[in-house]
Short mmCIF file of C-alpha atoms in Angstrom, two decimals:
data_model
loop_
_atom_site.label_atom_id
_atom_site.label_comp_id
_atom_site.label_asym_id
_atom_site.label_seq_id
_atom_site.Cartn_x
_atom_site.Cartn_y
_atom_site.Cartn_z
CA MET A 1 72.35 -148.98 17.01
CA THR A 2 70.17 -151.54 15.23
CA THR A 3 72.03 -151.66 11.93
CA GLU A 4 73.99 -154.54 10.59
CA SER A 5 77.19 -152.59 10.91
CA ALA A 6 76.71 -152.49 14.74
CA ARG A 7 77.71 -156.18 14.83
CA HIS A 8 81.37 -155.21 14.55
CA TRP A 9 83.02 -154.95 17.86
CA LEU A 10 84.60 -151.47 17.27
CA ARG A 11 81.43 -149.99 15.97
CA MET A 12 79.47 -151.27 18.96
CA MET A 13 81.82 -149.13 21.22
CA LEU A 14 81.17 -145.93 19.16
CA PRO A 15 78.59 -143.56 20.52
CA SER A 16 75.63 -143.20 18.22
CA ARG A 17 76.46 -139.70 17.28
CA ARG A 18 79.91 -140.85 15.98
CA ALA A 19 78.54 -143.87 14.13
CA ALA A 20 76.36 -141.61 12.03
CA PHE A 21 79.41 -140.27 10.37
CA ALA A 22 81.16 -143.60 10.02
CA ASP A 23 79.54 -144.51 6.72
CA LEU A 24 80.05 -141.19 4.87
CA PRO A 25 82.06 -141.64 1.73
CA ALA A 26 85.33 -139.67 1.19
CA SER A 27 84.72 -136.27 -0.27
CA ALA A 28 87.24 -136.78 -3.09
CA PRO A 29 89.65 -139.47 -4.14
CA VAL A 30 93.20 -138.88 -3.20
CA ASP A 31 95.58 -138.80 -6.12
CA TRP A 32 99.03 -140.17 -5.04
CA LYS A 33 101.72 -139.10 -7.44
CA LEU A 34 105.43 -139.44 -6.85
CA THR A 35 107.13 -136.26 -7.69
CA ALA A 36 110.87 -135.37 -8.10
CA SER A 37 110.69 -133.43 -4.77
CA ASP A 38 109.53 -136.56 -3.01
CA ILE A 39 112.43 -138.65 -4.42
CA ARG A 40 114.89 -135.94 -3.62
CA GLY A 41 113.64 -135.86 0.01
CA VAL A 42 113.90 -139.63 0.46
CA ALA A 43 117.40 -139.56 -1.14
CA THR A 44 118.52 -136.77 1.19
CA THR A 45 117.11 -138.49 4.27
CA TYR A 46 118.74 -141.77 3.22
CA PHE A 47 122.19 -140.34 2.75
CA ALA A 48 121.94 -138.16 5.83
CA THR A 49 121.11 -141.24 7.92
CA PHE A 50 123.81 -143.22 6.22
CA ALA A 51 126.44 -140.47 6.98
CA ALA A 52 125.27 -140.23 10.64
CA VAL A 53 125.58 -143.96 11.08
CA LEU A 54 129.04 -144.11 9.52
CA ALA A 55 130.10 -141.17 11.75
CA PHE A 56 128.77 -143.08 14.73
CA ILE A 57 130.62 -146.18 13.84
CA ALA A 58 134.00 -144.50 13.01
#
């Protein structure tokens, strides 16, 4: 590779066929939204872990 990006140590190790795809932009921006289902899943996991730890201690 003769590009400026080849100066990075990781890109120097990439084969040239892989480096051709390294500069492609993402196809679409990712929209991160926190939903009620996500909050419910985190709360369920938290309380299940809490109950498991209490059962292990007791």
